[in-house]
Short mmCIF file of C-alpha atoms in Angstrom, two decimals:
data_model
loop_
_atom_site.label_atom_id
_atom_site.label_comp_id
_atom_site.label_asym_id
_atom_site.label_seq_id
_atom_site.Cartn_x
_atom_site.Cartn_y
_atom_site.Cartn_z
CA UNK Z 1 -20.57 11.67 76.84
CA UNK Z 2 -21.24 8.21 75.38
CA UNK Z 3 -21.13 7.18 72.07
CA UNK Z 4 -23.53 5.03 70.69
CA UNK Z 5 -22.24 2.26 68.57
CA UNK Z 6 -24.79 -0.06 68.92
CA UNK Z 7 -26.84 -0.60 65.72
CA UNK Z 8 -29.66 -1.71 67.75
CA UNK Z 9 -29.86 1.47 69.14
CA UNK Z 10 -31.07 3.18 66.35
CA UNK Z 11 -34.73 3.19 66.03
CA UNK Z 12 -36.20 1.41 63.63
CA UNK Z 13 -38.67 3.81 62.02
CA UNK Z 14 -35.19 6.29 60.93
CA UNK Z 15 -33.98 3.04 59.18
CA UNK Z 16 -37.49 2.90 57.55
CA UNK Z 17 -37.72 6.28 56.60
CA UNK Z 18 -33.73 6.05 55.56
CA UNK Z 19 -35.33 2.98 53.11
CA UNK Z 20 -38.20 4.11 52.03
CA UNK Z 21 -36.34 7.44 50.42
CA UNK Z 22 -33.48 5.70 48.89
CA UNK Z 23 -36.57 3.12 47.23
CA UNK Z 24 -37.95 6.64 46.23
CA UNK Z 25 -34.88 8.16 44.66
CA UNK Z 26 -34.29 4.68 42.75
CA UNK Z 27 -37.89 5.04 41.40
CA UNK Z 28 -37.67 8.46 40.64
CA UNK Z 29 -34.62 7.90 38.59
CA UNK Z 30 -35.62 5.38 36.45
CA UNK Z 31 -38.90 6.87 35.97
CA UNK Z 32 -36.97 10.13 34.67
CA UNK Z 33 -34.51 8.01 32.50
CA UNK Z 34 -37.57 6.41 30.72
CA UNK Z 35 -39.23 9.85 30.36
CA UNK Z 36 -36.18 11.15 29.01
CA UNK Z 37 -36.12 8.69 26.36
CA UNK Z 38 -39.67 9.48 25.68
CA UNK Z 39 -39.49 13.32 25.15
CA UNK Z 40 -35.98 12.87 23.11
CA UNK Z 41 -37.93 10.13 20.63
CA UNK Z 42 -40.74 12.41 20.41
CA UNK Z 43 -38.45 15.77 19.55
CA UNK Z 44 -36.34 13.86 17.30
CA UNK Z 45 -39.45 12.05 15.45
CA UNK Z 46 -42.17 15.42 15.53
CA UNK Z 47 -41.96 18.97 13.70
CA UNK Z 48 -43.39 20.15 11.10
CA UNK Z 49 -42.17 17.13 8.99
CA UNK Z 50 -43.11 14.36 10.59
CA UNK Z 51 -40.95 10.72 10.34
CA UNK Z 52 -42.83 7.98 11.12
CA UNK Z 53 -41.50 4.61 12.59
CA UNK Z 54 -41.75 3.68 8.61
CA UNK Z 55 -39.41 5.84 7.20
CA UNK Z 56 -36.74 5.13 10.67
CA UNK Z 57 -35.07 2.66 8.48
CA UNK Z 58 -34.76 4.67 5.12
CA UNK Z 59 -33.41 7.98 7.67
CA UNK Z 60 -30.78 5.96 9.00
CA UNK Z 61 -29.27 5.10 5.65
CA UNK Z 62 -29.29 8.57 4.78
CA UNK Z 63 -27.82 9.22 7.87
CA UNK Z 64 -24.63 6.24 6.86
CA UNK Z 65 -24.62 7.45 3.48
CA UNK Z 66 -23.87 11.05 5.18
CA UNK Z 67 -21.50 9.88 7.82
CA UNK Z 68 -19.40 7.84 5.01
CA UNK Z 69 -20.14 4.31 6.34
CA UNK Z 70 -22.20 3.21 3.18
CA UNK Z 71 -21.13 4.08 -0.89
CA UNK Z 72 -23.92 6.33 -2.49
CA UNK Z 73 -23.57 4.24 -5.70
CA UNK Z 74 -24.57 1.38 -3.52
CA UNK Z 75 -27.98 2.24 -2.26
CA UNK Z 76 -30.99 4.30 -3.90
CA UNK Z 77 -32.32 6.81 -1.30
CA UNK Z 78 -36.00 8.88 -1.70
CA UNK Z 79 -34.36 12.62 -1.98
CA UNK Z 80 -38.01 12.94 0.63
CA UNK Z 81 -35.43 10.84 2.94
CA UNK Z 82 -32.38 12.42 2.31
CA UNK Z 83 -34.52 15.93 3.54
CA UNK Z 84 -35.42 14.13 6.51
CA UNK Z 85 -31.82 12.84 7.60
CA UNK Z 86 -30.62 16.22 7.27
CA UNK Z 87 -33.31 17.74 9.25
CA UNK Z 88 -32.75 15.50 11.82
CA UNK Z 89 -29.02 16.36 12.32
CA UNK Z 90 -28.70 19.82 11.28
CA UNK Z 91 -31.97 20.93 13.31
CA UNK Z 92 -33.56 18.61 15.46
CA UNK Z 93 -30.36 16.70 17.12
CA UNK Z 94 -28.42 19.90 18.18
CA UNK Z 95 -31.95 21.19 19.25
CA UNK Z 96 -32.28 18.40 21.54
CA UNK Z 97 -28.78 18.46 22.66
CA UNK Z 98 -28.87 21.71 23.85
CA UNK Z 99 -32.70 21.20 25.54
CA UNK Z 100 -31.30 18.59 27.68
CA UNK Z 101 -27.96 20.70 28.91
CA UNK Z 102 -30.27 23.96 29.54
CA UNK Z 103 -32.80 22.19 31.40
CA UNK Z 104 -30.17 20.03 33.24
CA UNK Z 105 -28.16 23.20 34.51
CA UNK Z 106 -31.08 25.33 35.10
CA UNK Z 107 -32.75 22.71 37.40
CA UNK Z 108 -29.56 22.18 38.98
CA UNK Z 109 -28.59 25.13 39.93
CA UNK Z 110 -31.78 25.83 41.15
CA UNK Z 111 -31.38 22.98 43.55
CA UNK Z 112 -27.97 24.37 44.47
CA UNK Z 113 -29.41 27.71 45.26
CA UNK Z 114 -32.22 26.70 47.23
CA UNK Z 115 -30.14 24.31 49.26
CA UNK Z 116 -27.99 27.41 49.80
CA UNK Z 117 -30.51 29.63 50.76
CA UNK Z 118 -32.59 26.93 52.70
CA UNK Z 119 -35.73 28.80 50.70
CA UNK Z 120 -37.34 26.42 48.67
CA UNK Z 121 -38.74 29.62 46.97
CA UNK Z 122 -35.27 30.13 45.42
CA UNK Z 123 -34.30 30.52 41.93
CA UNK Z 124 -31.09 31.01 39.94
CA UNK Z 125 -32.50 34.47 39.22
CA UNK Z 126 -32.39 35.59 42.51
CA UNK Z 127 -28.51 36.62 41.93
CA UNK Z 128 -28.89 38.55 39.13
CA UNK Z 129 -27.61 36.17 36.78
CA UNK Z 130 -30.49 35.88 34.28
CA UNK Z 131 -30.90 40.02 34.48
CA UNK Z 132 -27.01 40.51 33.64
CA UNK Z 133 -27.48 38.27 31.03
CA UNK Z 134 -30.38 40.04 29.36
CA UNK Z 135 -29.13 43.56 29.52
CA UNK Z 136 -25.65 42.65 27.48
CA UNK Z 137 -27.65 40.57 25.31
CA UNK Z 138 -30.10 43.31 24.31
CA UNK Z 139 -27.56 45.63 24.01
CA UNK Z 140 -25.53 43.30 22.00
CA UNK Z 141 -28.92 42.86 20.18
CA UNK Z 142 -29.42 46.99 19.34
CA UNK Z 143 -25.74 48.25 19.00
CA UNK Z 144 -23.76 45.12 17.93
CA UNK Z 145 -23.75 45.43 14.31
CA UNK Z 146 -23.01 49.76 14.65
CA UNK Z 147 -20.23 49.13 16.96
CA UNK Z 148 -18.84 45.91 14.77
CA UNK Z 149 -20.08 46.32 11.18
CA UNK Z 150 -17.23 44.17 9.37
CA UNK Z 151 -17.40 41.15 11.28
CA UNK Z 152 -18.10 38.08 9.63
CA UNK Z 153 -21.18 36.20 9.54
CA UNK Z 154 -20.16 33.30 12.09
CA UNK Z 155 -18.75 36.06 14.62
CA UNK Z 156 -22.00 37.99 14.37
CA UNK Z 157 -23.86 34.85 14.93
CA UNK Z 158 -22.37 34.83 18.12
CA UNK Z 159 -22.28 38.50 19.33
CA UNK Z 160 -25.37 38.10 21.06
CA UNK Z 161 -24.50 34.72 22.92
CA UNK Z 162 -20.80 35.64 24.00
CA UNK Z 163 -22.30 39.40 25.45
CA UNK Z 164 -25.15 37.49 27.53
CA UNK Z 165 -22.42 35.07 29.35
CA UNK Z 166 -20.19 38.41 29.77
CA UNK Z 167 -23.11 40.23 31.69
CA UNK Z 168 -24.25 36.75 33.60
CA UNK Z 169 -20.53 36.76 34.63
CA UNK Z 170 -20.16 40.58 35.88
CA UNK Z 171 -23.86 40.76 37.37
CA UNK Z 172 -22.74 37.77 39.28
CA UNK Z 173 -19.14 38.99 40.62
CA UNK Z 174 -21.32 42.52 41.08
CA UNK Z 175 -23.71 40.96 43.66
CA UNK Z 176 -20.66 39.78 45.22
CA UNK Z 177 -18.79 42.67 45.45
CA UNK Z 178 -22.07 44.49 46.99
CA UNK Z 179 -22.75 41.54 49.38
CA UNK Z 180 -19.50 39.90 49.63
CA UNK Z 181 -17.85 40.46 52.86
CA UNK Z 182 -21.08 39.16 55.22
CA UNK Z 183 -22.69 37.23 53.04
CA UNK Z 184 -19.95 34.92 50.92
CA UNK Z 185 -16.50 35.74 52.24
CA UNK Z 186 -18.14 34.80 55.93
CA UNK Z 187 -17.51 37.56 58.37
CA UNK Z 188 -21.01 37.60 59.17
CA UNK Z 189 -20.44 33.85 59.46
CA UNK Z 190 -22.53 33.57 56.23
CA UNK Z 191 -26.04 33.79 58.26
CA UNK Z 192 -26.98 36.85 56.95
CA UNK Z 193 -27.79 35.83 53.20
CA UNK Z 194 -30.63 38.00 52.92
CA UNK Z 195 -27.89 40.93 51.60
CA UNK Z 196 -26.82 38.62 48.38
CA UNK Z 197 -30.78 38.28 47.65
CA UNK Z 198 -30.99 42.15 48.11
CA UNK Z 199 -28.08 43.16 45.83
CA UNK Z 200 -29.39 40.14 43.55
CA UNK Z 201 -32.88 42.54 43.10
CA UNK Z 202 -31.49 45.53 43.07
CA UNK Z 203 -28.67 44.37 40.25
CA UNK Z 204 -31.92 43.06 38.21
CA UNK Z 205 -33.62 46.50 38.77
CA UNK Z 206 -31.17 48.28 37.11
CA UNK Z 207 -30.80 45.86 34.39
CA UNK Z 208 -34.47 45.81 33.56
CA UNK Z 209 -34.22 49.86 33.17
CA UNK Z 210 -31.21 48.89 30.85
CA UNK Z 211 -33.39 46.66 28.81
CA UNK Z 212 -35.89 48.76 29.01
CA UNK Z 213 -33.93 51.52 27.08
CA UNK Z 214 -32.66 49.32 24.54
CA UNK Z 215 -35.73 48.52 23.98
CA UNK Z 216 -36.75 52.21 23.35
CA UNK Z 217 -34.22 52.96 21.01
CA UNK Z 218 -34.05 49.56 18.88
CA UNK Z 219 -36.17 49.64 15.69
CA UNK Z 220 -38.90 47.18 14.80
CA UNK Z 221 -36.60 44.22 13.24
CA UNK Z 222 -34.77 44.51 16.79
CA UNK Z 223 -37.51 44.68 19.20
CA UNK Z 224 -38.93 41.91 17.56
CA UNK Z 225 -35.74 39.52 17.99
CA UNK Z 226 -35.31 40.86 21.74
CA UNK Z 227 -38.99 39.75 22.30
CA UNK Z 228 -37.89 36.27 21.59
CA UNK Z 229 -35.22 36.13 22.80
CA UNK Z 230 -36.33 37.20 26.14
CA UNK Z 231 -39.04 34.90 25.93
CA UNK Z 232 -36.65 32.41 25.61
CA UNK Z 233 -36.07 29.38 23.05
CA UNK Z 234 -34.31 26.79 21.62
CA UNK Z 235 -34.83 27.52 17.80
CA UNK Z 236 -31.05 29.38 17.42
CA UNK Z 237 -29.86 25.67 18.36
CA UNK Z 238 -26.89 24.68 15.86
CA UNK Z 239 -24.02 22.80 15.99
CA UNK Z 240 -21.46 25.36 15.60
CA UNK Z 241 -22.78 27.76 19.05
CA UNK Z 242 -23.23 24.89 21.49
CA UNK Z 243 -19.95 23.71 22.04
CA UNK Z 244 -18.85 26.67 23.67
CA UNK Z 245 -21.95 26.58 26.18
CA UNK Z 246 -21.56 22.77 26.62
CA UNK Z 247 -17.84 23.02 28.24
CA UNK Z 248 -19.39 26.31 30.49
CA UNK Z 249 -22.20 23.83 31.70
CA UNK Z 250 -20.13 20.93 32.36
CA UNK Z 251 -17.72 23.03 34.54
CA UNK Z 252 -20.84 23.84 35.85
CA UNK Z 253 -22.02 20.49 36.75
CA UNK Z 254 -18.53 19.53 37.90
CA UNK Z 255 -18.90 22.44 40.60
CA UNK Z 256 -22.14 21.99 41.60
CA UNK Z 257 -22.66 18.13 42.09
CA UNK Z 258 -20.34 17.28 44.94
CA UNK Z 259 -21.98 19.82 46.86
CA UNK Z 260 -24.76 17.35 47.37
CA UNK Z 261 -22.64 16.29 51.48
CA UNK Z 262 -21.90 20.30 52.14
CA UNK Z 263 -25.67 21.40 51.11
CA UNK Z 264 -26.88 18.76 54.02
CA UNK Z 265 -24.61 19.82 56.38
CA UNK Z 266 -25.19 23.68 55.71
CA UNK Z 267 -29.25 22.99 56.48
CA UNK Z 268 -28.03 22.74 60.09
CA UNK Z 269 -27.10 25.93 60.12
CA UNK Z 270 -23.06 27.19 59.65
CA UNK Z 271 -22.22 26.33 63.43
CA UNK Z 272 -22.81 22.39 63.06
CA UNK Z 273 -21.40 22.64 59.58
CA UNK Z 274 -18.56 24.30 60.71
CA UNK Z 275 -18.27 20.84 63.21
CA UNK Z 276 -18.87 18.69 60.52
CA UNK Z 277 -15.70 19.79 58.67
CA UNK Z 278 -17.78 22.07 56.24
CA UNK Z 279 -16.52 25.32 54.85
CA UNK Z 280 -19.15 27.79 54.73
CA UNK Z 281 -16.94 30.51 52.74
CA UNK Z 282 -15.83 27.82 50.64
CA UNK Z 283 -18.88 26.63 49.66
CA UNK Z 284 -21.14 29.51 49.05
CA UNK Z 285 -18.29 30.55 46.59
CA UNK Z 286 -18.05 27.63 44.64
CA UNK Z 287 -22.29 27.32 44.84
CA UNK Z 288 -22.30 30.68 43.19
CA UNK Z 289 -19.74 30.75 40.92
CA UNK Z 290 -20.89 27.27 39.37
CA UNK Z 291 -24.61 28.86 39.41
CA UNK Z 292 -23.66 31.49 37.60
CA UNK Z 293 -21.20 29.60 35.31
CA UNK Z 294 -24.24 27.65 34.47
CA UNK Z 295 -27.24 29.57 34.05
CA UNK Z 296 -24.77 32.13 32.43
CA UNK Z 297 -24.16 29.80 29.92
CA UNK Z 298 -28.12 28.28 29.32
CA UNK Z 299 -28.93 32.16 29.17
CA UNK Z 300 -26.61 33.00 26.47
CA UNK Z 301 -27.75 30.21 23.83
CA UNK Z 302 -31.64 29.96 25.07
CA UNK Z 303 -32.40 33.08 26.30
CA UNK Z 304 -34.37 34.04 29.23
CA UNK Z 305 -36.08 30.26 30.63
CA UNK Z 306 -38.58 31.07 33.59
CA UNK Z 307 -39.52 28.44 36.57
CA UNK Z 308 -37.28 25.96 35.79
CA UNK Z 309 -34.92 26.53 38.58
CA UNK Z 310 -37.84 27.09 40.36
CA UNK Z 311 -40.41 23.70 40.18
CA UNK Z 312 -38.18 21.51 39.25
CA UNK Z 313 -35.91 20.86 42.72
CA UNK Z 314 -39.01 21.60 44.84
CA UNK Z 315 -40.94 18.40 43.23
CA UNK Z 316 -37.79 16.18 43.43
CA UNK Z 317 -37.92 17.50 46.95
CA UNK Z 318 -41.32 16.79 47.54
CA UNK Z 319 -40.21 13.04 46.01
CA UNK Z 320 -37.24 11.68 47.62
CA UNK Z 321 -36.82 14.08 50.64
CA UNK Z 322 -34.53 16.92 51.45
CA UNK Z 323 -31.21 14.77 50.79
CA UNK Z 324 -28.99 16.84 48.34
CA UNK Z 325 -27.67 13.29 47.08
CA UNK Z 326 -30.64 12.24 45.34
CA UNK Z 327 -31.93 15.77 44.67
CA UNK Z 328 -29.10 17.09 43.01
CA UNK Z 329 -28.80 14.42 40.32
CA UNK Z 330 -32.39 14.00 39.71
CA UNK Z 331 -32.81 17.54 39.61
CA UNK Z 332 -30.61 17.81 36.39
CA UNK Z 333 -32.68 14.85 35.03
CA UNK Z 334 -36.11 16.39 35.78
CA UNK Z 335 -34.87 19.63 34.63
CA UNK Z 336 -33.97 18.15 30.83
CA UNK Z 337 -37.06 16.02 31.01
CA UNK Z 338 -39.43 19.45 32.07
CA UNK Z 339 -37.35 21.22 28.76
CA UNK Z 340 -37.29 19.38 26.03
CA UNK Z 341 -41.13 18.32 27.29
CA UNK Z 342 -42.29 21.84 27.23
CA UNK Z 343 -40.16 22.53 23.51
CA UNK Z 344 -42.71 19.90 22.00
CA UNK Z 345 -45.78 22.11 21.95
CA UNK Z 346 -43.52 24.97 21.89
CA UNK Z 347 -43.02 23.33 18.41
CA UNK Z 348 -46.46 21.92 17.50
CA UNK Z 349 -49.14 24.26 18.50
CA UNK Z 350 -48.18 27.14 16.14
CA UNK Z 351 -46.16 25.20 13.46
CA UNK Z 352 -44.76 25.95 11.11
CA UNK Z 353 -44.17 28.91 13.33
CA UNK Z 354 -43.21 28.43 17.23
CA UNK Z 355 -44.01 29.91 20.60
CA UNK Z 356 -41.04 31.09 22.98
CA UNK Z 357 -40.65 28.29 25.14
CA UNK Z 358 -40.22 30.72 27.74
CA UNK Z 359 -43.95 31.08 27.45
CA UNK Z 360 -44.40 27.13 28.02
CA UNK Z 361 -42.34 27.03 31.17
CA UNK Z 362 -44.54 30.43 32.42
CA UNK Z 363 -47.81 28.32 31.97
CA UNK Z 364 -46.32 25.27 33.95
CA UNK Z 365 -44.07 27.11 37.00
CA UNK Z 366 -46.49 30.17 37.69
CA UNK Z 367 -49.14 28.52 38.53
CA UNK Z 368 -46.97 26.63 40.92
CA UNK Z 369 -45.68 29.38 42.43
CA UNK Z 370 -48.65 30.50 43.18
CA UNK Z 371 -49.57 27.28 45.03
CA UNK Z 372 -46.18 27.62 46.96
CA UNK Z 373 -46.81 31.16 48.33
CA UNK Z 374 -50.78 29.72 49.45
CA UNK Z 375 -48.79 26.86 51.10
CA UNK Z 376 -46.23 29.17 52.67
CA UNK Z 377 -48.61 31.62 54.22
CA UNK Z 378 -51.03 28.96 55.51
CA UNK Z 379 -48.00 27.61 57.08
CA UNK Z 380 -48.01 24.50 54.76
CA UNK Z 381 -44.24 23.47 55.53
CA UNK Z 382 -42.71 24.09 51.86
#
């Protein structure tokens, strides 16, 4: 067989297309950065109490005077200011922080998971992760305080967190065990997938009868914090209960990312992967394991976040083309942008009060959805 070295002899219009998508992921990443910038301004800078451009310069010499870098006796700051420094940095900064990690994993992992499935209909719920996650959490939720009545306040703060990532993790080694020897440890040479999206429903069934029953038996202060929480949020933000979810999502991220070469080559189907030097097993355990790690994490501190895993890599797909190099990335920059985007009315509309931002992302992914499925059974190519 002969082997083409020739550059000539590649067609022109692949080279074009080849351009044209690396011009598109270049555009599509600098238009993200700037909206990124835009939506963190406006969630640092909106609320309830407003700071206007005017008062940035009065803030920020709270904010020295805080940090130690300017003498109190030495300056005369509004107490009005001094309010507005701290709400900035005890509220709004950690609330942003953790916005931008949730919506970065969530819309990474997504991508991950679609790319694994070759379904663009994929979502990190598919696995069971988010449904593991919401059963310990809600049980946490109704029997934490009976089962641990003497603990202090900063451990019971994070009762409900720590059980959520416990039951992400077991829901997720759970579907494996049910699916594992086809479907991830490859003696089905990984084609049959379909069983890990089976034991991934059939894991969430049970859990939403769990949740169900907590639900039952929890009184009125309880059902009220399980209804948002499994709406979902970011008001619990503080600086004290995101470190622990910002190491899980950078493991995470360091999983997931250099996947971006093996996703490609698994589109092609596990034979031609196999000949490009990809491990299938290999890589639909590290793909799951840093999905779960992920969302497991995002769950535990935001609660249940719909669509996110879902819209967000299907319209950097629809951007830059099926690459996983430019979709993975962007997809974690998309995914913070679409978060902390859909917090600000979370925020607004109802303030002082605020909706579940859960509700938000519903508005935004299901009608999407929607359009997806119309596409997929006219045959639309999705």
């Amino acid at each position: 067989m002969a082997v083409v070295t020739d550059q000539a002899a590649v067609p022109p219009a692949i080279d074009g297309i080849v351009d044209a998508r690396a011009r598109a992921r270049r555009r599509m990443g600098a238009a993200l950065v700037i909206a990124l910038l835009a939506v963190a301004v406006a969630a640092l800078a909106t609320g309830p109490l407003a700071i206007a451009p005017a008062d940035y310069p009065a803030v920020a010499q709270a904010l020295m005077v805080r940090f130690g870098w300017i003498d109190p006796a030495a300056v005369d700051i509004a107490r009005a200011d001094q309010v507005k420094a701290a709400v900035l940095m005890d509220i709004r900064l950690p609330r942003l922080i953790l916005g931008l990690m949730v919506g970065g994993v969530l819309g990474l992992s997504g991508a991950v998971l679609q790319g694994l499935f070759r379904n663009p209909l994929a979502d990190p719920g598919l696995i069971g992760v988010s449904s593991g996650a919401a059963l310990f959490a809600v049980a946490a939720i109704v029997l934490g305080h009976a089962l641990v009545p003497a603990l202090p306040d900063w451990a019971a703060a994070a009762i409900v967190p720590v059980a959520a990532f416990c039951g992400a993790i077991a829901a997720t080694m759970l579907v494996w065990r049910l699916a594992g020897g086809a479907a991830l440890d490859g003696a089905a040479g990984g084609q049959d997938m379909s069983l890990l999206l089976l034991a991934g429903v059939a894991i969430s069934a049970i859990a939403a009868a769990g949740v169900g029953l907590f639900s039952y038996i929890g009184d009125d202060q309880q059902l009220r914090e399980l209804t948002f929480w499994a709406m979902g949020g970011l008001g619990g933000a503080r600086w004290g209960l995101i470190w622990a979810p910002a190491i899980a999502i950078a493991i995470a991220a360091w999983l997931l990312l250099p996947l971006a070469r093996p996703l490609d080559a698994h589109a092609l189907g596990d034979q031609d992967a196999y000949h490009l030097g990809i491990d299938g097993t290999r890589l639909r355990r590290r793909a799951v394991i840093g999905a779960a790690l992920g969302v497991g994490a995002a769950v535990a501190v935001s609660g249940t976040i719909s669509f996110v895993g879902l819209v967000v890599p299907h319209l950097v797909r629809l951007a830059v083309g099926p690459a996983h190099r430019g979709v993975l990335p962007l997809s974690v920059l998309a995914g913070a942008v679409l978060l902390v985007g859909a917090d600000l009315p979370a925020r607004l509309v109802a303030a002082p009060a605020e909706l579940p931002i859960g509700i938000v992302t519903a508005l935004i992914g299901g009608p999407y959805f929607i359009h997806l499925l119309r596409a997929r059974i006219r045959g639309g190519g999705i």
